[in-house]
mmCIF file of C-alpha atoms and ligand atoms in Angstrom:
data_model
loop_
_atom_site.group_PDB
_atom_site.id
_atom_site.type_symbol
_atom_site.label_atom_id
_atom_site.label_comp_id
_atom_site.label_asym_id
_atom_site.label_seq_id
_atom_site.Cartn_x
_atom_site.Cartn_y
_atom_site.Cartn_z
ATOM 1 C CA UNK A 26 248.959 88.865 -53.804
ATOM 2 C CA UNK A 27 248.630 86.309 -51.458
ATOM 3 C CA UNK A 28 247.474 82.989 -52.829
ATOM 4 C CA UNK A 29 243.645 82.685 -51.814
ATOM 5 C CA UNK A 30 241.487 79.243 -50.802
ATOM 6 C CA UNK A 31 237.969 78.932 -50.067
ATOM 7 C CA UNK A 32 238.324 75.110 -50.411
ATOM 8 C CA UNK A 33 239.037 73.186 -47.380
ATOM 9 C CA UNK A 34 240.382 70.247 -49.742
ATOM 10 C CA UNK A 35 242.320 72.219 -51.812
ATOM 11 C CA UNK A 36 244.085 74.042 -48.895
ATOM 12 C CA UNK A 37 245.139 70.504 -47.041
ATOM 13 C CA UNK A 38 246.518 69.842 -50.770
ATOM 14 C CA UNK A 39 248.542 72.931 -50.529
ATOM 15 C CA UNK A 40 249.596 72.252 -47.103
ATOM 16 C CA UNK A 41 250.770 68.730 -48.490
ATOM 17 C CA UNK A 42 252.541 70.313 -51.159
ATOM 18 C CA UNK A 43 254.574 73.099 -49.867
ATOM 19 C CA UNK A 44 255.789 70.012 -47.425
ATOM 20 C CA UNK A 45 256.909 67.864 -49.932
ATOM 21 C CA UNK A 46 258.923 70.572 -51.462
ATOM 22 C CA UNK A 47 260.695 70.405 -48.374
ATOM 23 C CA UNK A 48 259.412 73.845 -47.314
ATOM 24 C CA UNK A 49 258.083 74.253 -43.365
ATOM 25 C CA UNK A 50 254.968 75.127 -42.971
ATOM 26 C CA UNK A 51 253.924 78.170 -40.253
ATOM 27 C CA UNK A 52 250.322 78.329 -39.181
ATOM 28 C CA UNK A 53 248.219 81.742 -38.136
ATOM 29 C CA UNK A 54 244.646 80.769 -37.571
ATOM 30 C CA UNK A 55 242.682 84.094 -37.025
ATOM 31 C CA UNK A 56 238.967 85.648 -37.475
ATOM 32 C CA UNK A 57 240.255 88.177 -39.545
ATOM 33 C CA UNK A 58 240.029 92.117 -38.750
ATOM 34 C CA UNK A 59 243.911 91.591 -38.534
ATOM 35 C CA UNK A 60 246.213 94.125 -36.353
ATOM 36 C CA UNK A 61 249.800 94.887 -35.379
ATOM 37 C CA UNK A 62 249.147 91.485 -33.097
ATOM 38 C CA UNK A 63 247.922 89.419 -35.913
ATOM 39 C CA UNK A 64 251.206 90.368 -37.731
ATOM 40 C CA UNK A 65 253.704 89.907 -35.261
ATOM 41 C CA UNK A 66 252.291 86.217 -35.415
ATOM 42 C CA UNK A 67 253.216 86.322 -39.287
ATOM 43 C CA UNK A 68 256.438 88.000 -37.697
ATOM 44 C CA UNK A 69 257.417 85.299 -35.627
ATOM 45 C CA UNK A 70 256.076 82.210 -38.075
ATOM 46 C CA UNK A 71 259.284 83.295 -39.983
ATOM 47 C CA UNK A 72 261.544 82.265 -37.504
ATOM 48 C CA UNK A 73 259.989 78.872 -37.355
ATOM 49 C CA UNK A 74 258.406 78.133 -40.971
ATOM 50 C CA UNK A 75 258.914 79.328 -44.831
ATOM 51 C CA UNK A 76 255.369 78.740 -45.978
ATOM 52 C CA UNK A 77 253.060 80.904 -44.047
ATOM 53 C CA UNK A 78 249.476 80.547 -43.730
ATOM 54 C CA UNK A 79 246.532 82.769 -42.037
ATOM 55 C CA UNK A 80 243.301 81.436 -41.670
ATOM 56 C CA UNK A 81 240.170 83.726 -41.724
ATOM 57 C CA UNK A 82 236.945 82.169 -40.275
ATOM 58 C CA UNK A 83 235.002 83.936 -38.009
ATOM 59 C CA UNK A 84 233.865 80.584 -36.523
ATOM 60 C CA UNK A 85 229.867 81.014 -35.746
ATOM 61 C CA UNK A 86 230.711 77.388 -33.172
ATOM 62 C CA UNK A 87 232.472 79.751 -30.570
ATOM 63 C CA UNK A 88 229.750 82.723 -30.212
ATOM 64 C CA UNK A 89 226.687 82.085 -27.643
ATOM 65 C CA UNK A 90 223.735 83.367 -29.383
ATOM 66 C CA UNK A 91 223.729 86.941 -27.532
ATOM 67 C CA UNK A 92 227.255 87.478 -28.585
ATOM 68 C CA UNK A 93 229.213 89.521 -31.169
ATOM 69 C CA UNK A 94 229.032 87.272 -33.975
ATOM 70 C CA UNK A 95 226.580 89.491 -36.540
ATOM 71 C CA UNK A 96 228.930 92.092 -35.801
ATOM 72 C CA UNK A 97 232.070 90.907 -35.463
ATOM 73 C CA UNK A 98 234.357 92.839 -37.870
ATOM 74 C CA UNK A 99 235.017 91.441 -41.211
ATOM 75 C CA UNK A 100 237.790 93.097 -42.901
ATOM 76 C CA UNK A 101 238.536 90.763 -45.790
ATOM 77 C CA UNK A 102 240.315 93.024 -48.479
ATOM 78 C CA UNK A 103 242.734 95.066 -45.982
ATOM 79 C CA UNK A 104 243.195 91.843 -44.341
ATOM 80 C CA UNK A 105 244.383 90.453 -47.874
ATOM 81 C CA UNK A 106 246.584 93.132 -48.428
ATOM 82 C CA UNK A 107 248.434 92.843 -44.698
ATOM 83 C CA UNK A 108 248.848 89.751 -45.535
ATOM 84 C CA UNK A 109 250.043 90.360 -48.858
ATOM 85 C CA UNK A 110 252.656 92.790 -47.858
ATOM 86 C CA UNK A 111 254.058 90.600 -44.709
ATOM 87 C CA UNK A 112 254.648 88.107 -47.552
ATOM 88 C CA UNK A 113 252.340 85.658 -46.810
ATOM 89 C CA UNK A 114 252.425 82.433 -48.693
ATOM 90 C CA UNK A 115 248.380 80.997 -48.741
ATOM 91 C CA UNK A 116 245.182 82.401 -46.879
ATOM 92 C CA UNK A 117 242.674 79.905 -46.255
ATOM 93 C CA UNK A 118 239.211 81.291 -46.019
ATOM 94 C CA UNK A 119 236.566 79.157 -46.204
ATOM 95 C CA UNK A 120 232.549 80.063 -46.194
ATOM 96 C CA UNK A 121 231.243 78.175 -42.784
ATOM 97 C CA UNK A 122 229.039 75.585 -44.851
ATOM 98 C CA UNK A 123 232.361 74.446 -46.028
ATOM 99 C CA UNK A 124 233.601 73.756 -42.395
ATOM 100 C CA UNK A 125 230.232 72.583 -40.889
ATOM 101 C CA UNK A 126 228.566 71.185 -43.859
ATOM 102 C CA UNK A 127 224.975 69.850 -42.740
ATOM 103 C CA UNK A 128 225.093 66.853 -40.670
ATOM 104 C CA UNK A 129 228.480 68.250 -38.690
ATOM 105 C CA UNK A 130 227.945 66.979 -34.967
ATOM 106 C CA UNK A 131 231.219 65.990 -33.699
ATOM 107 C CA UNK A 132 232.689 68.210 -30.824
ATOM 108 C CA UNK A 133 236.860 68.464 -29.271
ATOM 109 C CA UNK A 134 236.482 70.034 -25.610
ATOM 110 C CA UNK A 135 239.457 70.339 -23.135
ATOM 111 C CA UNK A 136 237.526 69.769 -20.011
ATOM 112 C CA UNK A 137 239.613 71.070 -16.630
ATOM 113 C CA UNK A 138 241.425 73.982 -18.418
ATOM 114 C CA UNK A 139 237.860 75.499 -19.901
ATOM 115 C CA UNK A 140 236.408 75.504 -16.685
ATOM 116 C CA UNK A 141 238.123 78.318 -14.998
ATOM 117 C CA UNK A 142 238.446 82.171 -15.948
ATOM 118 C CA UNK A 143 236.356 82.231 -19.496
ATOM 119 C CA UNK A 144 234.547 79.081 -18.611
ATOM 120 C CA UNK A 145 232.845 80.552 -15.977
ATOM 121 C CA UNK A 146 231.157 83.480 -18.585
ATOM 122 C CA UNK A 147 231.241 81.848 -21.861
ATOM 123 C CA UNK A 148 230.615 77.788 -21.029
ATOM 124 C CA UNK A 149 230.647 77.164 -24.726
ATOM 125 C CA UNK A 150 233.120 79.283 -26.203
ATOM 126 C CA UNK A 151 236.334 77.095 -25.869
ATOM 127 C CA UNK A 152 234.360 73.577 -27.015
ATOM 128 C CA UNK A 153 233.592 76.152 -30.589
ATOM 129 C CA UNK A 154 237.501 77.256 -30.329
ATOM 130 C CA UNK A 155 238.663 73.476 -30.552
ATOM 131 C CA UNK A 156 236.419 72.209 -32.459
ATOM 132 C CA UNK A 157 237.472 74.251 -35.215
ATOM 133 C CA UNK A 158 241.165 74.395 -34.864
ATOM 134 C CA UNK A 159 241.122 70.553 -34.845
ATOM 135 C CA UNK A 160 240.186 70.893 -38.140
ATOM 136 C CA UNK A 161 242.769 73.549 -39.151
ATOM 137 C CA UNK A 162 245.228 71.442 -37.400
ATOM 138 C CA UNK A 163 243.871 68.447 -39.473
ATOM 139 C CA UNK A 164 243.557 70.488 -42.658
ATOM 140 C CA UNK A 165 247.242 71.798 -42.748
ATOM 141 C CA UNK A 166 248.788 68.923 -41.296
ATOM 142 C CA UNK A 167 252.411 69.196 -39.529
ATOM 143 C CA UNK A 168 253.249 72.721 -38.830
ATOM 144 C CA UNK A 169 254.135 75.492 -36.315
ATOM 145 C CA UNK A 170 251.093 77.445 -34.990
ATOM 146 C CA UNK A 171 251.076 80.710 -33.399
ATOM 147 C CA UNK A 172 248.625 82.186 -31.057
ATOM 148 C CA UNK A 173 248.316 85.305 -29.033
ATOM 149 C CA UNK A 174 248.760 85.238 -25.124
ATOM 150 C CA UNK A 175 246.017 87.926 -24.879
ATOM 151 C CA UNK A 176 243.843 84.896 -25.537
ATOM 152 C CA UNK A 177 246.346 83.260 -22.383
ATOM 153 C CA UNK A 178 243.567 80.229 -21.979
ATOM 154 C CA UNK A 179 242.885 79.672 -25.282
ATOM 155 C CA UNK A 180 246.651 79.063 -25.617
ATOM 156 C CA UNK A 181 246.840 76.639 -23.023
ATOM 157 C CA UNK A 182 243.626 74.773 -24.062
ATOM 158 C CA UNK A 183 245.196 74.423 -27.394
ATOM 159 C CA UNK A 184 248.543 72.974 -26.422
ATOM 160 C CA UNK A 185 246.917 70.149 -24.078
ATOM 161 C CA UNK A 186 245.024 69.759 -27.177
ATOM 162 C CA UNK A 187 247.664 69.210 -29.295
ATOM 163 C CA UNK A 188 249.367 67.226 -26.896
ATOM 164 C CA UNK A 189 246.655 65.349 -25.516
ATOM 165 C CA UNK A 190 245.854 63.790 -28.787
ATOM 166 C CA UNK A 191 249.201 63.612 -30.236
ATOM 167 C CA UNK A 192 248.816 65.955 -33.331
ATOM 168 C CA UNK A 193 252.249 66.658 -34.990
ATOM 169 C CA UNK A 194 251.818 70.278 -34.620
ATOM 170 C CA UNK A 195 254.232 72.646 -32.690
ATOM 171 C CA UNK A 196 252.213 75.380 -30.835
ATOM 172 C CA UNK A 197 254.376 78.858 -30.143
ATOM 173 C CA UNK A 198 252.540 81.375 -27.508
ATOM 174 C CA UNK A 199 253.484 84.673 -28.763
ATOM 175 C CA UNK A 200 253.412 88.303 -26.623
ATOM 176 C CA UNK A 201 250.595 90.389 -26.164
ATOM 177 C CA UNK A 202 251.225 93.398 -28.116
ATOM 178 C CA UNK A 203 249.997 96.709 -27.169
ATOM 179 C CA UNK A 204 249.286 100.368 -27.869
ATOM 180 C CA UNK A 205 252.083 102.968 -26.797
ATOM 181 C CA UNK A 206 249.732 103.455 -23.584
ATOM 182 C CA UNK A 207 249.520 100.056 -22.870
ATOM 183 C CA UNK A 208 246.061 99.084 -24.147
ATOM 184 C CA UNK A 209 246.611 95.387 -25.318
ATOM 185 C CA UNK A 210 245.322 95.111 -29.078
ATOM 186 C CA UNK A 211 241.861 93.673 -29.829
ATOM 187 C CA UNK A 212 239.671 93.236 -32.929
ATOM 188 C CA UNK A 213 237.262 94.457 -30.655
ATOM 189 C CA UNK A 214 239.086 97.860 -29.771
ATOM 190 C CA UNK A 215 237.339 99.070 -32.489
ATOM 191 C CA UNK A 216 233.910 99.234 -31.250
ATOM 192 C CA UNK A 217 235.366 101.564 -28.161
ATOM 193 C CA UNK A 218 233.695 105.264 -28.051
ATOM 194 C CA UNK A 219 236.813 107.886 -27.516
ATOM 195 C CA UNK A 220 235.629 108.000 -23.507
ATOM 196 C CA UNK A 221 234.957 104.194 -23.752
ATOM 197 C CA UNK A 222 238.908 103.864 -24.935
ATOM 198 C CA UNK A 223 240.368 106.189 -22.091
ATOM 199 C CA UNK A 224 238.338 104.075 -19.443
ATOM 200 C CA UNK A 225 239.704 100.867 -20.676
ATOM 201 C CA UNK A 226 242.929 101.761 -19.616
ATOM 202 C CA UNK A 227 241.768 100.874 -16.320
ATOM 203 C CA UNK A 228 242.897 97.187 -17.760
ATOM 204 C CA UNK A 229 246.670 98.948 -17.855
ATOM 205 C CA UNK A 230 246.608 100.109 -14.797
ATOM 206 C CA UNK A 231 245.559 97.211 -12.770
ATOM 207 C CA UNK A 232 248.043 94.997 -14.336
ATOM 208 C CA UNK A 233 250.844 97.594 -13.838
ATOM 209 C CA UNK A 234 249.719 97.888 -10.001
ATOM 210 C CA UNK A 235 250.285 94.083 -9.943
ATOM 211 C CA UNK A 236 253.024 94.100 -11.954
ATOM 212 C CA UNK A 237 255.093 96.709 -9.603
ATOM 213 C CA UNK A 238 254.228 95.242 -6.353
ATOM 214 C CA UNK A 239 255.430 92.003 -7.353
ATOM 215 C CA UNK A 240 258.118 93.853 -8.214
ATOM 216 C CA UNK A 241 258.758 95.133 -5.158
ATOM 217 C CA UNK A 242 258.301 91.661 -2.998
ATOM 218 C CA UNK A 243 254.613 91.223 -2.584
ATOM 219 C CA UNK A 244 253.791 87.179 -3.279
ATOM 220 C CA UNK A 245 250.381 86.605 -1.719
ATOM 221 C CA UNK A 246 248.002 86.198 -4.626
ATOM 222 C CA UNK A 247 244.761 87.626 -3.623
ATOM 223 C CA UNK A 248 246.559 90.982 -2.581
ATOM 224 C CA UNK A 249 247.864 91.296 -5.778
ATOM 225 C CA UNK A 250 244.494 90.249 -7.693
ATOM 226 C CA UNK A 251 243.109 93.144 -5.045
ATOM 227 C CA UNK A 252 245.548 95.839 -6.692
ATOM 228 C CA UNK A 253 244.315 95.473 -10.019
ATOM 229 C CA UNK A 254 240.881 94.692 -9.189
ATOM 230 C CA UNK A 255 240.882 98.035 -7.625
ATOM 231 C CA UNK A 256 241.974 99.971 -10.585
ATOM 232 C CA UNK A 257 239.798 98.043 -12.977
ATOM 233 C CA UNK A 258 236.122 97.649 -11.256
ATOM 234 C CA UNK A 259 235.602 101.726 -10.721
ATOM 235 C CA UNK A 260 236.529 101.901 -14.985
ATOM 236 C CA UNK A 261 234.043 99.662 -16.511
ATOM 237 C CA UNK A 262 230.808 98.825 -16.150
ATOM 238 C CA UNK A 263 230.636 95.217 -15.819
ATOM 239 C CA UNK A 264 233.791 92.978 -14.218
ATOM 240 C CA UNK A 265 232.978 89.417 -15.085
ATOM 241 C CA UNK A 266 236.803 88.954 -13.136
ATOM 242 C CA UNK A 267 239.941 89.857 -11.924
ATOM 243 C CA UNK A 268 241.898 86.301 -11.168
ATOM 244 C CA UNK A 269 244.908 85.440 -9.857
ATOM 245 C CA UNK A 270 245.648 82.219 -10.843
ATOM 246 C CA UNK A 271 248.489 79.418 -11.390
ATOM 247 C CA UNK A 272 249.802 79.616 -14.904
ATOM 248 C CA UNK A 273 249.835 76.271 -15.881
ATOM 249 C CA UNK A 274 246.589 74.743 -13.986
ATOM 250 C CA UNK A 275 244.523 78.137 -14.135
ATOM 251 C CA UNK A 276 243.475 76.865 -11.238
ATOM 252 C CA UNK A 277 243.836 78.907 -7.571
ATOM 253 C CA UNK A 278 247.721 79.498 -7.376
ATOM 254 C CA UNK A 279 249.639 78.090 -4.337
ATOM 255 C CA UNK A 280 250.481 80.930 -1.603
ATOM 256 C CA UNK A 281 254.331 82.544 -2.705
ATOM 257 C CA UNK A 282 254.131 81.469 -6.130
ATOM 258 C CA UNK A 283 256.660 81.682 -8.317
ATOM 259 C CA UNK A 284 254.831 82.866 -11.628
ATOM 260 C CA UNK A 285 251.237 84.115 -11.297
ATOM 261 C CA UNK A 286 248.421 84.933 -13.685
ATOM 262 C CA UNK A 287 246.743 87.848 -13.427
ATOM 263 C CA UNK A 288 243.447 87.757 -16.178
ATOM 264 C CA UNK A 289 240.800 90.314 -16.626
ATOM 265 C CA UNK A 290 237.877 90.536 -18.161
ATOM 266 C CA UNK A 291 235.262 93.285 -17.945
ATOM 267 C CA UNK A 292 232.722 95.379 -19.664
ATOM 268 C CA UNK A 293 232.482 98.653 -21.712
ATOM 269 C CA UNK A 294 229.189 99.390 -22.799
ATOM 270 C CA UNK A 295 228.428 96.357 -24.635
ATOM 271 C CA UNK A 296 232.065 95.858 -25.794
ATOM 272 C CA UNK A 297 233.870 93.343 -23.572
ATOM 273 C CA UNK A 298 237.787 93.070 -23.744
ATOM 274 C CA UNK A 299 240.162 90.882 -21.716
ATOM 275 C CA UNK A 300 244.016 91.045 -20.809
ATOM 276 C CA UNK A 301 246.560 89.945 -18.618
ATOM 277 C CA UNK A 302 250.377 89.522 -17.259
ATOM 278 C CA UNK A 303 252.272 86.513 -15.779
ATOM 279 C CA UNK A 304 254.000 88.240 -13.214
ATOM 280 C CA UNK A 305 257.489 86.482 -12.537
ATOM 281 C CA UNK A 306 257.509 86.325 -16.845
ATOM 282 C CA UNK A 307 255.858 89.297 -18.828
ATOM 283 C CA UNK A 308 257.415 92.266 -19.055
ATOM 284 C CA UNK A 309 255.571 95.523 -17.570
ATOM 285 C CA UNK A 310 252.249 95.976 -19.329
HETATM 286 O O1 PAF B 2 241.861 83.583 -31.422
HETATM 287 C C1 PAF B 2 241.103 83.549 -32.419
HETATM 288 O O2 PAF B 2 241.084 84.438 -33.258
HETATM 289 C C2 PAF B 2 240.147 82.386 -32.583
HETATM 290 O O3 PAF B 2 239.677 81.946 -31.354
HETATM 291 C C3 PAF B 2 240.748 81.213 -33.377
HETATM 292 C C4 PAF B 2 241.934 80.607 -32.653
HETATM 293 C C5 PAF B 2 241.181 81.699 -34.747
HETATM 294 C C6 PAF B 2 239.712 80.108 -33.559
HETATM 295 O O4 PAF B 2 238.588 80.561 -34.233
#
């Protein structure tokens, strides 16, 4: 099995070690419930590490009191044993009084890029999300870390992060992976009725629209966010938005671009998922 540690001490001491024995270490950081996208991560932290570490903390930091966080799945033992059998090295698990002990008040926050896109629906989300991967990243010390582009502005908060305040980490954005019908994969998939599952494919099929009519010419930004907004706002019951948006900045692309964001994120009953495509860069959805 995969080595367990609930310690935060004793993991940066494991970190430390498998470094001096000259081994790389790859970082996963996750909330658990892992899927086929967690494990790609694994997947790819093979090409870049031989010590391979997934973190499980659902962080409580990056919920707003009427989210998910009571419910959010907790999968422990099958997410031991995927881990196990991908052949990872350590999983670091820690209870959250072990990562915000009492008297914890310091905060990391990325201020432009959390503005836009989540930032406008969930203000306090991304301060929670680098608050407590600064402390992974401080925990485990040099290493390659691997996130999801599903989360596409997480990733990019993370690497100004890193960059902004010089820590020796290496940050790899991974693809989204999806379901044979194009559904990107979510922890929170699972809380999709069957009728709930078939509508959210009206994600898919806005991004494809996008996806073809850049394909066949079309530049200007707000017709493409149009396309997919139209296939997306008649499935779900709540759009919180459909953005076009320059990769890098997140901010309103330039006309013609030469890459664009397209991001999503709506409502299913009370289940909300999000996706997107760089068009000019992802493949079809
Ligand atoms: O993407 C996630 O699962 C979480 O936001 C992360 C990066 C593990 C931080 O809690």
């Amino acid at each position: 099995m995969s080595k367990v540690l609930r310690r935060p001490a004793e993991f940066r001491q494991a970190c430390e070690d498998a470094r001096a024995a000259q081994r790389r270490v790859g970082l996963v950081p996750t909330m658990g419930a892992l899927h086929r996208g967690h494990f790609s991560l694994i997947d790819e932290a093979r090409a870049h590490a031989d010590f391979i570490v997934v973190t499980i903390f659902v962080n409580p930091f990056q919920f707003a009191p009427e989210e998910d966080l009571e419910r959010y799945p907790r999968t422990f033992e099958s997410d031991l044993a995927g881990c196990h059998e991908r052949g990872v090295d350590l999983v670091f698990a820690p209870e959250p009084n072990a990562m915000y002990p009492t008297g914890f008040q310091t905060e990391v926050s990325v201020k432009e890029l959390g503005k836009p896109l989540e930032g406008g629906f969930r203000p306090l989300h991304f301060d929670g999300v680098t608050t407590v991967v600064t402390k992974l990243f401080n925990l485990t010390g040099r290493c390659t870390a691997l996130f999801g582009r599903k989360d596409y502005q997480q990733w990019k908060i993370l690497s100004r992060m890193a960059l902004d305040l010089d820590m020796p980490i290496e940050l790899v954005g991974c693809p989204i992976i999806r379901e044979a019908d194009g559904l990107a994969l979510s922890s929170r998939n699972r809380y999709l009725s069957t009728s709930e599952r078939q509508r959210a494919l009206g994600i898919v099929s806005g991004l494809r629209d996008a996806f073809d009519a850049w394909q066949h010419g079309e530049r200007d930004p707000d017709a493409l966010r149009s396309l997919a907004e139209e296939s997306v706002r008649p499935a779900f019951d709540h759009v919180d938005y459909v953005t076009a948006a320059d990769p890098e900045t997140l901010g309103a692309s330039p006309p013609s671009p030469r890459r664009l964001l397209i991001a999503v994120a709506a409502q299913l009953g009370s289940t909300r998922l999000i996706d997107n495509v760089v068009l000019g860069e992802d493949p079809r959805p």
